[in-house]
Coordinates of N, CA and C in Angstrom, one line a residue:
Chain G
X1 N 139.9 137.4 133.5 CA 140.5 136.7 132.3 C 141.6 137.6 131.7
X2 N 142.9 137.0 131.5 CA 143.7 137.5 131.2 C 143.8 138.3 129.5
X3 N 143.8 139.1 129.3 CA 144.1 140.0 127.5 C 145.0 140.6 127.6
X4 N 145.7 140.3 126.4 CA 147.4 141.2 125.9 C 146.7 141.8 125.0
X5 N 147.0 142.6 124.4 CA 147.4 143.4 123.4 C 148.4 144.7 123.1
X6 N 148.5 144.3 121.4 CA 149.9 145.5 120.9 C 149.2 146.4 120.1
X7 N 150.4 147.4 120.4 CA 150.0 148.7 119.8 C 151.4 148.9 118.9
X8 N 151.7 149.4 118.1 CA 150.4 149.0 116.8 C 150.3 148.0 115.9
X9 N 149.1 148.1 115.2 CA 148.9 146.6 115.0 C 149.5 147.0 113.8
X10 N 150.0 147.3 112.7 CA 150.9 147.4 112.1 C 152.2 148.8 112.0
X11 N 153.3 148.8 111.6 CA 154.0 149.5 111.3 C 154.8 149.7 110.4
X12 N 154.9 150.5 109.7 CA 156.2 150.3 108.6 C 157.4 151.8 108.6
X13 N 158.5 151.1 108.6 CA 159.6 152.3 109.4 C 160.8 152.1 108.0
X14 N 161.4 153.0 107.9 CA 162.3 153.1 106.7 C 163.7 152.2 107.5
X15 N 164.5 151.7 106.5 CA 166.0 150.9 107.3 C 166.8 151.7 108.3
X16 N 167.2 151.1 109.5 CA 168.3 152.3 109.9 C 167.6 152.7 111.2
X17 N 166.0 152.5 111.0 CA 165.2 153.7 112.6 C 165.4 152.2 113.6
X18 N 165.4 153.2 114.8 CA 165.2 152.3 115.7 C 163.3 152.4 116.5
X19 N 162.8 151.2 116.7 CA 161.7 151.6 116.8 C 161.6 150.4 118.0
X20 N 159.8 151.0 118.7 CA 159.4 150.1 119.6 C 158.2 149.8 119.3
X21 N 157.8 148.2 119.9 CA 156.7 147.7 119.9 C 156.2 147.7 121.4
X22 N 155.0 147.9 121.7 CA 154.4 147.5 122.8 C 153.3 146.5 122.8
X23 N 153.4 146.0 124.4 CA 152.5 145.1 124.8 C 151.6 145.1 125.6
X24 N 150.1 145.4 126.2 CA 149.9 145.9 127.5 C 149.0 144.3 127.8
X25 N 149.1 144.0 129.3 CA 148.3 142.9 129.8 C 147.4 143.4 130.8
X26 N 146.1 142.6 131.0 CA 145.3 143.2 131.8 C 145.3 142.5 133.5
X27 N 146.1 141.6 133.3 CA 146.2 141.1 134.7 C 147.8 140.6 135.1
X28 N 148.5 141.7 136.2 CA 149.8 141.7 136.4 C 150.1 140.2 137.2
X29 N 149.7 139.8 137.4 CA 150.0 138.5 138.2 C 150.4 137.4 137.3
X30 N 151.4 137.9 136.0 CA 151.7 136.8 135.2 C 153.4 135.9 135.8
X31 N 153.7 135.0 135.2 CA 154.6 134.5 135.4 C 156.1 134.2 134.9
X32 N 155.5 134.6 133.4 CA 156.8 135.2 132.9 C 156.4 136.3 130.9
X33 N 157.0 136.7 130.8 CA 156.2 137.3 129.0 C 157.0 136.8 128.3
X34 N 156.6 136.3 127.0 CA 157.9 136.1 125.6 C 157.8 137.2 124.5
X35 N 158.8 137.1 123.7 CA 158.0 137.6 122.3 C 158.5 137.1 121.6
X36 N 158.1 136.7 120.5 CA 157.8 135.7 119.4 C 158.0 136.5 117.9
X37 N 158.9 135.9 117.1 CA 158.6 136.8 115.7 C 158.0 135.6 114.8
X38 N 157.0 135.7 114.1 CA 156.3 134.7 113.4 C 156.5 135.5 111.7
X39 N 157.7 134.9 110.8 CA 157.1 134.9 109.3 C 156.7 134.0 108.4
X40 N 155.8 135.0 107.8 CA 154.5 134.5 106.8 C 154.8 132.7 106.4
X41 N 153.7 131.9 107.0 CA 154.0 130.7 106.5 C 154.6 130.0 107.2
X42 N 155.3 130.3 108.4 CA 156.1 130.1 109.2 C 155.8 129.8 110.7
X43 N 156.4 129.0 111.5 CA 155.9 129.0 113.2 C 156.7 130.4 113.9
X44 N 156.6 130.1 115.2 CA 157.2 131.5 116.1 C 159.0 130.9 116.1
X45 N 159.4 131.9 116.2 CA 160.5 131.7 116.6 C 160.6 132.9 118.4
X46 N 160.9 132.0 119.3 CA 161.2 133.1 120.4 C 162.2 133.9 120.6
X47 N 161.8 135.4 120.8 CA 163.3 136.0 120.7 C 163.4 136.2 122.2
X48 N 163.1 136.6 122.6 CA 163.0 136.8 124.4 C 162.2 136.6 125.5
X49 N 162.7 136.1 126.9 CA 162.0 135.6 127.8 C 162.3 136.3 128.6
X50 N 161.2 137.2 129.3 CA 161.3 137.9 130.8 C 160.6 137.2 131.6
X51 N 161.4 136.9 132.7 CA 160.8 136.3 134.1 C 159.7 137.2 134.7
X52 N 159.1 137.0 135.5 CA 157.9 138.0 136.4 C 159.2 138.8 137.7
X53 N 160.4 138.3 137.5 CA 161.0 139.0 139.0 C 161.9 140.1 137.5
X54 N 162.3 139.9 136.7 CA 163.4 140.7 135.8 C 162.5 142.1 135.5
X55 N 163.5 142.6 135.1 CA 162.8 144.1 134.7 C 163.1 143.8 133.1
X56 N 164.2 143.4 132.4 CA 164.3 143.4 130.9 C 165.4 142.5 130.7
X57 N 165.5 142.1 129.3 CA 166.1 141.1 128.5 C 166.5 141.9 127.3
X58 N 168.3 141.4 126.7 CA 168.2 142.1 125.6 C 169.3 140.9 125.0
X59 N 169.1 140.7 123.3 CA 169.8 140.2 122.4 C 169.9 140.4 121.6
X60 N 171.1 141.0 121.0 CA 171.9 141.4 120.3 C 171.2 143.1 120.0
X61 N 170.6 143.4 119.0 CA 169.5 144.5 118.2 C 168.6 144.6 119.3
X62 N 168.2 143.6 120.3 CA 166.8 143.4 120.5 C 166.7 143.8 122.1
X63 N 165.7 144.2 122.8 CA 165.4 144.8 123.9 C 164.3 144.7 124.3
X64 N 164.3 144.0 125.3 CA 162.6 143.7 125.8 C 162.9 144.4 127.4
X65 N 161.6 144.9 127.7 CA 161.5 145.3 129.4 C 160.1 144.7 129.5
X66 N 160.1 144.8 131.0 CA 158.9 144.2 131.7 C 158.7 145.4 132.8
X67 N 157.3 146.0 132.9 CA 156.6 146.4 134.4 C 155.3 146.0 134.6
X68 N 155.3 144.7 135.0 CA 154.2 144.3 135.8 C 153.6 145.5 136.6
X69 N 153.6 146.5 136.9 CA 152.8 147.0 138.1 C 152.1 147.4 137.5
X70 N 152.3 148.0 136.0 CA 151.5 148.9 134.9 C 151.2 147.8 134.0
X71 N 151.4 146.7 133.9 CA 151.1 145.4 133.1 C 151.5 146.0 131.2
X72 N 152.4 146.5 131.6 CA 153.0 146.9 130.1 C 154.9 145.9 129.6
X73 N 155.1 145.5 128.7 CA 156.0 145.3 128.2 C 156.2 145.9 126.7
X74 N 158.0 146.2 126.4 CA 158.0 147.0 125.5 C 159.0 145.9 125.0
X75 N 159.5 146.1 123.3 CA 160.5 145.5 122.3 C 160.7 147.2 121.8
X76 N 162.1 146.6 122.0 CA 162.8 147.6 120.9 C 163.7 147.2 120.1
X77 N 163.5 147.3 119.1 CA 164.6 147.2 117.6 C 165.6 148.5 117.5
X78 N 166.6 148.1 117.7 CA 167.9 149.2 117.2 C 168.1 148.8 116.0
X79 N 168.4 150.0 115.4 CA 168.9 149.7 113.6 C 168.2 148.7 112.9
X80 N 166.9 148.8 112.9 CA 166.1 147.9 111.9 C 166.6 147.8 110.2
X81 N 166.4 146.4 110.3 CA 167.0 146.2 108.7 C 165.6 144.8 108.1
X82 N 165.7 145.3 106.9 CA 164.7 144.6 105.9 C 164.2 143.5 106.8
X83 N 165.3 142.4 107.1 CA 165.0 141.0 107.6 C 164.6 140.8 109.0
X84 N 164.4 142.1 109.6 CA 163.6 142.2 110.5 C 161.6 142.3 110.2
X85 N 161.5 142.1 109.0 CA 160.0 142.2 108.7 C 159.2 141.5 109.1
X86 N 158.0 141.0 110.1 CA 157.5 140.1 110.2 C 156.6 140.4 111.4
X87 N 155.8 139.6 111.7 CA 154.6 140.1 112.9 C 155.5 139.5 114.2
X88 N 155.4 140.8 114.7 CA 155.6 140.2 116.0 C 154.6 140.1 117.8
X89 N 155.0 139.3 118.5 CA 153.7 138.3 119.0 C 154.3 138.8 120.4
X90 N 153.7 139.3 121.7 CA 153.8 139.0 122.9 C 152.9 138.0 123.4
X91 N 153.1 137.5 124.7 CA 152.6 136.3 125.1 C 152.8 136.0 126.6
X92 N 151.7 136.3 127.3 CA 151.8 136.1 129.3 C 152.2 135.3 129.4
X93 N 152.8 134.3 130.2 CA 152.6 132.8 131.0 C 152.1 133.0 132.3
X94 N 150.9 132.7 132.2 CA 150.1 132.3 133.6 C 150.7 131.9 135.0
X95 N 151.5 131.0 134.5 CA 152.4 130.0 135.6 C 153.0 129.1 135.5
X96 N 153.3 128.1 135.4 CA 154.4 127.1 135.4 C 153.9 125.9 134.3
X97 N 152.8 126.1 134.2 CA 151.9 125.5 133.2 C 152.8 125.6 131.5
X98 N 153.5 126.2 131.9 CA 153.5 126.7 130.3 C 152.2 127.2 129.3
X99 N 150.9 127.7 129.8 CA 150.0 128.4 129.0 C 150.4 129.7 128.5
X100 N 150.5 130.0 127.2 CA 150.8 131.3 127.4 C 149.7 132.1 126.8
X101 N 149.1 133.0 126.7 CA 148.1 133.9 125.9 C 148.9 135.3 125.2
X102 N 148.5 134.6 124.1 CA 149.3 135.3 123.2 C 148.5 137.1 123.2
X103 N 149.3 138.0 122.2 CA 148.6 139.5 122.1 C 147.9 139.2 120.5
X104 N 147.7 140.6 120.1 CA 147.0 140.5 119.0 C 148.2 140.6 117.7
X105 N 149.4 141.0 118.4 CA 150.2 141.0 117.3 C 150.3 142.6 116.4
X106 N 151.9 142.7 116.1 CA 152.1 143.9 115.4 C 152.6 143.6 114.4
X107 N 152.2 144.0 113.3 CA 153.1 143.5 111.1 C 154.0 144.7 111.3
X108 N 155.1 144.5 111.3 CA 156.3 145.4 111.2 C 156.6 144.8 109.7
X109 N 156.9 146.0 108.9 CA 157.8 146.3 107.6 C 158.6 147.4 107.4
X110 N 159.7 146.8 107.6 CA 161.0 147.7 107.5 C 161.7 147.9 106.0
X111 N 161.3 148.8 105.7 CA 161.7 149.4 104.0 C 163.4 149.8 103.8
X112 N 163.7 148.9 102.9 CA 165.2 149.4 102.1 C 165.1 151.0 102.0
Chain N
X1 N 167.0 124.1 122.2 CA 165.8 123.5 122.5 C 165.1 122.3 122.1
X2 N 164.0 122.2 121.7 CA 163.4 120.8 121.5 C 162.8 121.2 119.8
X3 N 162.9 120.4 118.8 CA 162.7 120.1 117.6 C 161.6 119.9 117.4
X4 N 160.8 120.7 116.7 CA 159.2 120.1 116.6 C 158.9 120.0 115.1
X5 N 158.2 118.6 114.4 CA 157.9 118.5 112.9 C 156.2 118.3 113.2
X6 N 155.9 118.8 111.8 CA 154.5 118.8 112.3 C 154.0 118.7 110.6
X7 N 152.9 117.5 110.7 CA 152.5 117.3 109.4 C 150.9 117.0 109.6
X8 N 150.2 117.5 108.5 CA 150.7 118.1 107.5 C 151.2 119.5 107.7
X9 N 152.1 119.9 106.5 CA 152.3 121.7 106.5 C 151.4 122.5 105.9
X10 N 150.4 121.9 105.0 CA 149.5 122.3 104.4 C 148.3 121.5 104.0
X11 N 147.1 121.7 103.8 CA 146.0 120.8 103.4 C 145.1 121.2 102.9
X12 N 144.6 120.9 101.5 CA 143.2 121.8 101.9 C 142.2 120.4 101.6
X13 N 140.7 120.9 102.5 CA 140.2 119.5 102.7 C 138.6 120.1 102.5
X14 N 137.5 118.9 102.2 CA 136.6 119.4 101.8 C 135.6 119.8 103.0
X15 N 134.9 120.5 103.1 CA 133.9 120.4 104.3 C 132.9 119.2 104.7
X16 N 133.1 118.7 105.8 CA 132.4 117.7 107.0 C 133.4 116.1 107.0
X17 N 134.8 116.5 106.2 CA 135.7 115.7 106.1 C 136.3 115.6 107.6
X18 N 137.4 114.8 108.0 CA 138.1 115.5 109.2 C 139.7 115.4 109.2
X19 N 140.5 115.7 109.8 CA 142.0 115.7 109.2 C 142.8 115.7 110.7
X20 N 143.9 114.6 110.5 CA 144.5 114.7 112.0 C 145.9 114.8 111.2
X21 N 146.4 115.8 112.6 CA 148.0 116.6 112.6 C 148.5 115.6 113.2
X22 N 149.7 115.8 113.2 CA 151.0 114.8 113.6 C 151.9 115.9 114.4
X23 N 152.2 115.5 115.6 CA 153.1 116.7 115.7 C 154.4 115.7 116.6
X24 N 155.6 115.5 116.1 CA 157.0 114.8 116.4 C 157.8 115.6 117.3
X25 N 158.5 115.6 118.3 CA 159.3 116.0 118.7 C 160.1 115.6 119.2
X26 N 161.8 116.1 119.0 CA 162.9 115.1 119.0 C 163.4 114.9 120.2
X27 N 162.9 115.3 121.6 CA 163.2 114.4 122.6 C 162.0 114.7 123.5
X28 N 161.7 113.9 124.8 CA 160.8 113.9 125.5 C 160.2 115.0 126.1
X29 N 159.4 115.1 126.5 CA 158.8 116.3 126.6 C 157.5 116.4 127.3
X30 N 157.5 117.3 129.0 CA 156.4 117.0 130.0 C 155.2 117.5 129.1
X31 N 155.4 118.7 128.6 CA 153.9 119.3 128.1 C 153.8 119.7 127.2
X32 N 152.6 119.2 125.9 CA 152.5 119.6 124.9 C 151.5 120.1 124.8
X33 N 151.2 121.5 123.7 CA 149.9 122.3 123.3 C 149.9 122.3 122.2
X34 N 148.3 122.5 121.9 CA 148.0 122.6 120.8 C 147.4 124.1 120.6
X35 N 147.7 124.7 119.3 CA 146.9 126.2 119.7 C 146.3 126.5 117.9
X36 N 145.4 127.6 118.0 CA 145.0 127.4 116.3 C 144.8 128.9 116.4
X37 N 145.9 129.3 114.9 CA 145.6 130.7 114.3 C 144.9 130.8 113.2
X38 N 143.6 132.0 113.5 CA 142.8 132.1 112.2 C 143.3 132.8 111.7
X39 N 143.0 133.3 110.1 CA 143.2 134.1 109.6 C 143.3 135.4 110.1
X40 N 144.3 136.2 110.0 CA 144.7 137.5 111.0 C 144.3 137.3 112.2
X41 N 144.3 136.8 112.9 CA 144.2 136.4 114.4 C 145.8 136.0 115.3
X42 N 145.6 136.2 116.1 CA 146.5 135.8 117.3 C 146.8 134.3 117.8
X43 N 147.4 134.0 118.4 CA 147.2 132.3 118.7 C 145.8 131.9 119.8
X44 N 145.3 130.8 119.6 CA 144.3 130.9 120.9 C 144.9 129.1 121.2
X45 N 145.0 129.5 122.7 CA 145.2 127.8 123.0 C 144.1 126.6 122.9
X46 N 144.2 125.5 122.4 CA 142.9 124.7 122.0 C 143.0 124.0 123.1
X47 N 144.0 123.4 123.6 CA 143.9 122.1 124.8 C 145.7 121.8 125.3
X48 N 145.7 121.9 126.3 CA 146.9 120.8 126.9 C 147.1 119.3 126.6
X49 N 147.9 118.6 125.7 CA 147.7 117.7 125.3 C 148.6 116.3 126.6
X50 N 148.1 115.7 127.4 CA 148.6 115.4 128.8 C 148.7 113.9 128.5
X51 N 150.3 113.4 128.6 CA 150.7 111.8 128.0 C 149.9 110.9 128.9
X52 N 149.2 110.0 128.5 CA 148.4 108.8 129.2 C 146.9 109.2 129.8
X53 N 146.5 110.8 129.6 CA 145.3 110.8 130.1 C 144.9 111.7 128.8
X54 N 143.4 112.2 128.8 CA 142.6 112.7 129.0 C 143.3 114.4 128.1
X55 N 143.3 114.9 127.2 CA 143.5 116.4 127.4 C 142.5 117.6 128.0
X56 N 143.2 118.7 128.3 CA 142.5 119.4 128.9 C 142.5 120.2 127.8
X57 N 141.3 120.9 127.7 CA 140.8 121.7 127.0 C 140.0 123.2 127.1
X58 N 140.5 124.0 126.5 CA 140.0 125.2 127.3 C 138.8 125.7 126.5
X59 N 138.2 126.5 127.4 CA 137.0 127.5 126.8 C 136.7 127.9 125.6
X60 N 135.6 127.0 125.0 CA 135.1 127.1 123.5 C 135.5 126.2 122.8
X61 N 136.5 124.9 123.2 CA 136.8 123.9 122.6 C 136.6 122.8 122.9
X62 N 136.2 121.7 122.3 CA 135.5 120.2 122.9 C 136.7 119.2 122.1
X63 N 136.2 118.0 122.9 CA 136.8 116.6 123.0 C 136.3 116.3 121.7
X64 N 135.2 116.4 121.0 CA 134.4 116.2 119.8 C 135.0 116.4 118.7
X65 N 135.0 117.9 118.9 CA 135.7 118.4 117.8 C 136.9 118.3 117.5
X66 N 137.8 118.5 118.2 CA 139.0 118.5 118.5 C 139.5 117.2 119.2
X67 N 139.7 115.8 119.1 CA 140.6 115.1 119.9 C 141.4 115.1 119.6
X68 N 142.3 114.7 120.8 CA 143.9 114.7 121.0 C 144.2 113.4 121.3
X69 N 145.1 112.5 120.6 CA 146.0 111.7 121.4 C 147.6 112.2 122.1
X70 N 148.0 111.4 122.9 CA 149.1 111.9 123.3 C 150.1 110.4 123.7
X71 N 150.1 109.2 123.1 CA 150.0 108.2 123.3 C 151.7 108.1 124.2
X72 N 152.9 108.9 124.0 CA 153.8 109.1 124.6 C 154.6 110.4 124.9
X73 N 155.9 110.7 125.4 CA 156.4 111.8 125.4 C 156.7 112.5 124.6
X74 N 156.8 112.0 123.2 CA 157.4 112.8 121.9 C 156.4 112.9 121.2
X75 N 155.3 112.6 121.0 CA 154.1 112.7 120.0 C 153.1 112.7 120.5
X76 N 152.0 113.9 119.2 CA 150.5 113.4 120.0 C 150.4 114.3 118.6
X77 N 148.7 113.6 118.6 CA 148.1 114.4 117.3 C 146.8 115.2 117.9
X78 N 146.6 115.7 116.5 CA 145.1 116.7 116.8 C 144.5 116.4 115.9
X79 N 143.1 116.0 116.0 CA 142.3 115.6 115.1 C 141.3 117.1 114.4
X80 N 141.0 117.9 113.6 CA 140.2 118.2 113.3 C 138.5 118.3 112.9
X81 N 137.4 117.6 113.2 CA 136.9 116.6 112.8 C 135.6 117.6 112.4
X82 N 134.7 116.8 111.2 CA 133.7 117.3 110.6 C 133.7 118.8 110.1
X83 N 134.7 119.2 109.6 CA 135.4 120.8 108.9 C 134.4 121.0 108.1
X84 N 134.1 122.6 108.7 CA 133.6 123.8 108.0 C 134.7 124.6 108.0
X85 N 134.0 125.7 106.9 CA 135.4 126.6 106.4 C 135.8 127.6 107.5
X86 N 134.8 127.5 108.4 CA 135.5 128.5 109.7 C 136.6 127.6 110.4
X87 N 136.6 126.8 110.2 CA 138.0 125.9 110.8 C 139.4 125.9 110.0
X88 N 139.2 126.8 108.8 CA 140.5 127.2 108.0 C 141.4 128.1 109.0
X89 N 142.4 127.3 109.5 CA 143.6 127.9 110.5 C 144.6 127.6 110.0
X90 N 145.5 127.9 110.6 CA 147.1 127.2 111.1 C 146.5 126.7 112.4
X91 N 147.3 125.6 112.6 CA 147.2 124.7 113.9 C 148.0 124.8 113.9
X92 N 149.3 125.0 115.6 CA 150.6 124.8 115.5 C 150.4 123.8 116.9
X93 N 151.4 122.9 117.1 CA 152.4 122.6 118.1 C 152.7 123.2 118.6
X94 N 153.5 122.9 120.2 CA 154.1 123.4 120.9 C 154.4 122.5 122.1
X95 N 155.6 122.7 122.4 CA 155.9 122.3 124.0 C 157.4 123.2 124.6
X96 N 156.7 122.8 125.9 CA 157.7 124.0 127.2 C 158.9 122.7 127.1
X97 N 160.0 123.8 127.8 CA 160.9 123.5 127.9 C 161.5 123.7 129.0
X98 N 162.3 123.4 129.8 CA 163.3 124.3 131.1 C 162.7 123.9 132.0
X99 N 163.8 124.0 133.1 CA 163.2 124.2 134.9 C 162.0 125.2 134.9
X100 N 161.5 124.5 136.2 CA 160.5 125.7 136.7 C 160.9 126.8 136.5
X101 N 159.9 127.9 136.0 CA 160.7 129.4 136.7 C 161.6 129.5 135.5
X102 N 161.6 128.8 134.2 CA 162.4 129.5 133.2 C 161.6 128.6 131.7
X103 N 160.7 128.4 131.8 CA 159.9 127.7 130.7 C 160.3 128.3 129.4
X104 N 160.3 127.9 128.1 CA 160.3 128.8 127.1 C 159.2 128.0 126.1
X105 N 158.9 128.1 125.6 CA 157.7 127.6 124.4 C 158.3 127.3 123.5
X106 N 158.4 126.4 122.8 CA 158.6 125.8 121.7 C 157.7 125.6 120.0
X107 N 157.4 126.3 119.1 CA 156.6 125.7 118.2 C 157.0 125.2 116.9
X108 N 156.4 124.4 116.7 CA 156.6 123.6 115.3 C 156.1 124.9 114.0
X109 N 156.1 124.5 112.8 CA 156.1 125.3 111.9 C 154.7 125.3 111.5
X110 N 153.6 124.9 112.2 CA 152.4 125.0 111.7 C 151.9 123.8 110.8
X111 N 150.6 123.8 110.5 CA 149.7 123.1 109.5 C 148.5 124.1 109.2
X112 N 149.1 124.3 107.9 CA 147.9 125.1 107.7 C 146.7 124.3 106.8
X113 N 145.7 124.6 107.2 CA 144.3 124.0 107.0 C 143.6 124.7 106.8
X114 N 142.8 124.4 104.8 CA 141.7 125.8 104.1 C 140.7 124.9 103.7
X115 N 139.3 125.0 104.7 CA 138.3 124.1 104.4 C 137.7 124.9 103.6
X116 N 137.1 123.8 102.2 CA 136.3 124.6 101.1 C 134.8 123.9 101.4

């Protein structure tokens, strides 16, 4: 049975740092990973999609990699700013199904 | 991507009541999910909601509790039924999008649900 989880389950970093979230999964045989920023009250929004063949994805601030072999993916935030606050979510896809199994989630608070 | 409204956005309802979500989406759509976040919790998937048949339903969740219609491509609901206050979640929506081999997830803005 497949489990994600992030480290750390919270963080709080001053404006300006660049920081990383991690993801680790217990079964490499996934199909593709997302991550998701969810704020309070709010659905997910997806910020990035890594395929199972890509090594990483990046947009704009944002940086995701993938290694399957070690079942780890990372996010990284360059130049964090306030409106980057919010929990953010990794998520496997099994397979074409579109199932995804979400992580446990990291509460990032980025301080003025 | 694909537009998802989802009502209610909030509710709170009494216990052994039951309460069904609406989840709209603004164009057709092969597969829709349903998933429920508890309080500080992660998402867990409740069921694949599958047009003209039957949903599938994963481990720890029943047809009972939980039915789904899915009556077309754009819509399908989630019933909540007979609430206790461990059933205080967000429910969200969702549906895939894209060719094989590039899926992305889609979710609506939730329904959040505080059974007293």
């Amino acid at each position: 049975k497949q489990e994600v989880t992030q480290i750390p389950a919270a963080l709080s970093v001053p404006e300006g740092e660049n920081l990383v979230l991690n993801c680790s999964f217990t079964d490499s045989a996934i199909y593709n990973l997302q991550w998701f920023r969810q704020d309070p009250g709010k659905g997910l929004t997806s910020l990035l999609l890594i395929q199972s063949s890509q090594r990483e994805q990046t947009s704009g601030r944002l940086n995701a990699s993938l290694d399957k072999s070690s079942g780890r993916s990372t996010l990284y935030i360059a130049a964090s700013q306030p409106g980057d606050s919010a929990t953010y979510l990794c998520a496997v896809g099994g397979g074409a199904t579109n199932k995804l199994i979400f992580g446990t989630g990291t509460l990032l608070a980025v301080q003025p | 991507s694909a537009v998802i409204s989802q009502k209610p956005s909030r509710d709170i309802c009494q216990r052994g009541t039951s309460l069904t979500i609406q989840c709209q989406v603004d164009s057709q759509v092969t597969m829709m999910f349903w998933y429920r976040q508890q309080p500080g919790q992660s998402l867990t998937l409740i069921a694949t909601a599958n047009q003209g048949s039957e949903a599938t339903y994963e481990s720890g969740f029943v047809i009972d509790k939980f039915p789904i219609s899915r009556p077309n491509l754009t819509f399908s609901t989630l019933t909540v039924s007979n609430m206790s206050p461990e059933d205080s979640s967000i429910y969200l929506c969702s549906v895939g999008a894209g060719e094989s081999g590039a899926n992305v997830l889609t979710f609506g803005a939730g329904s959040r649900l505080t059974v007293l």
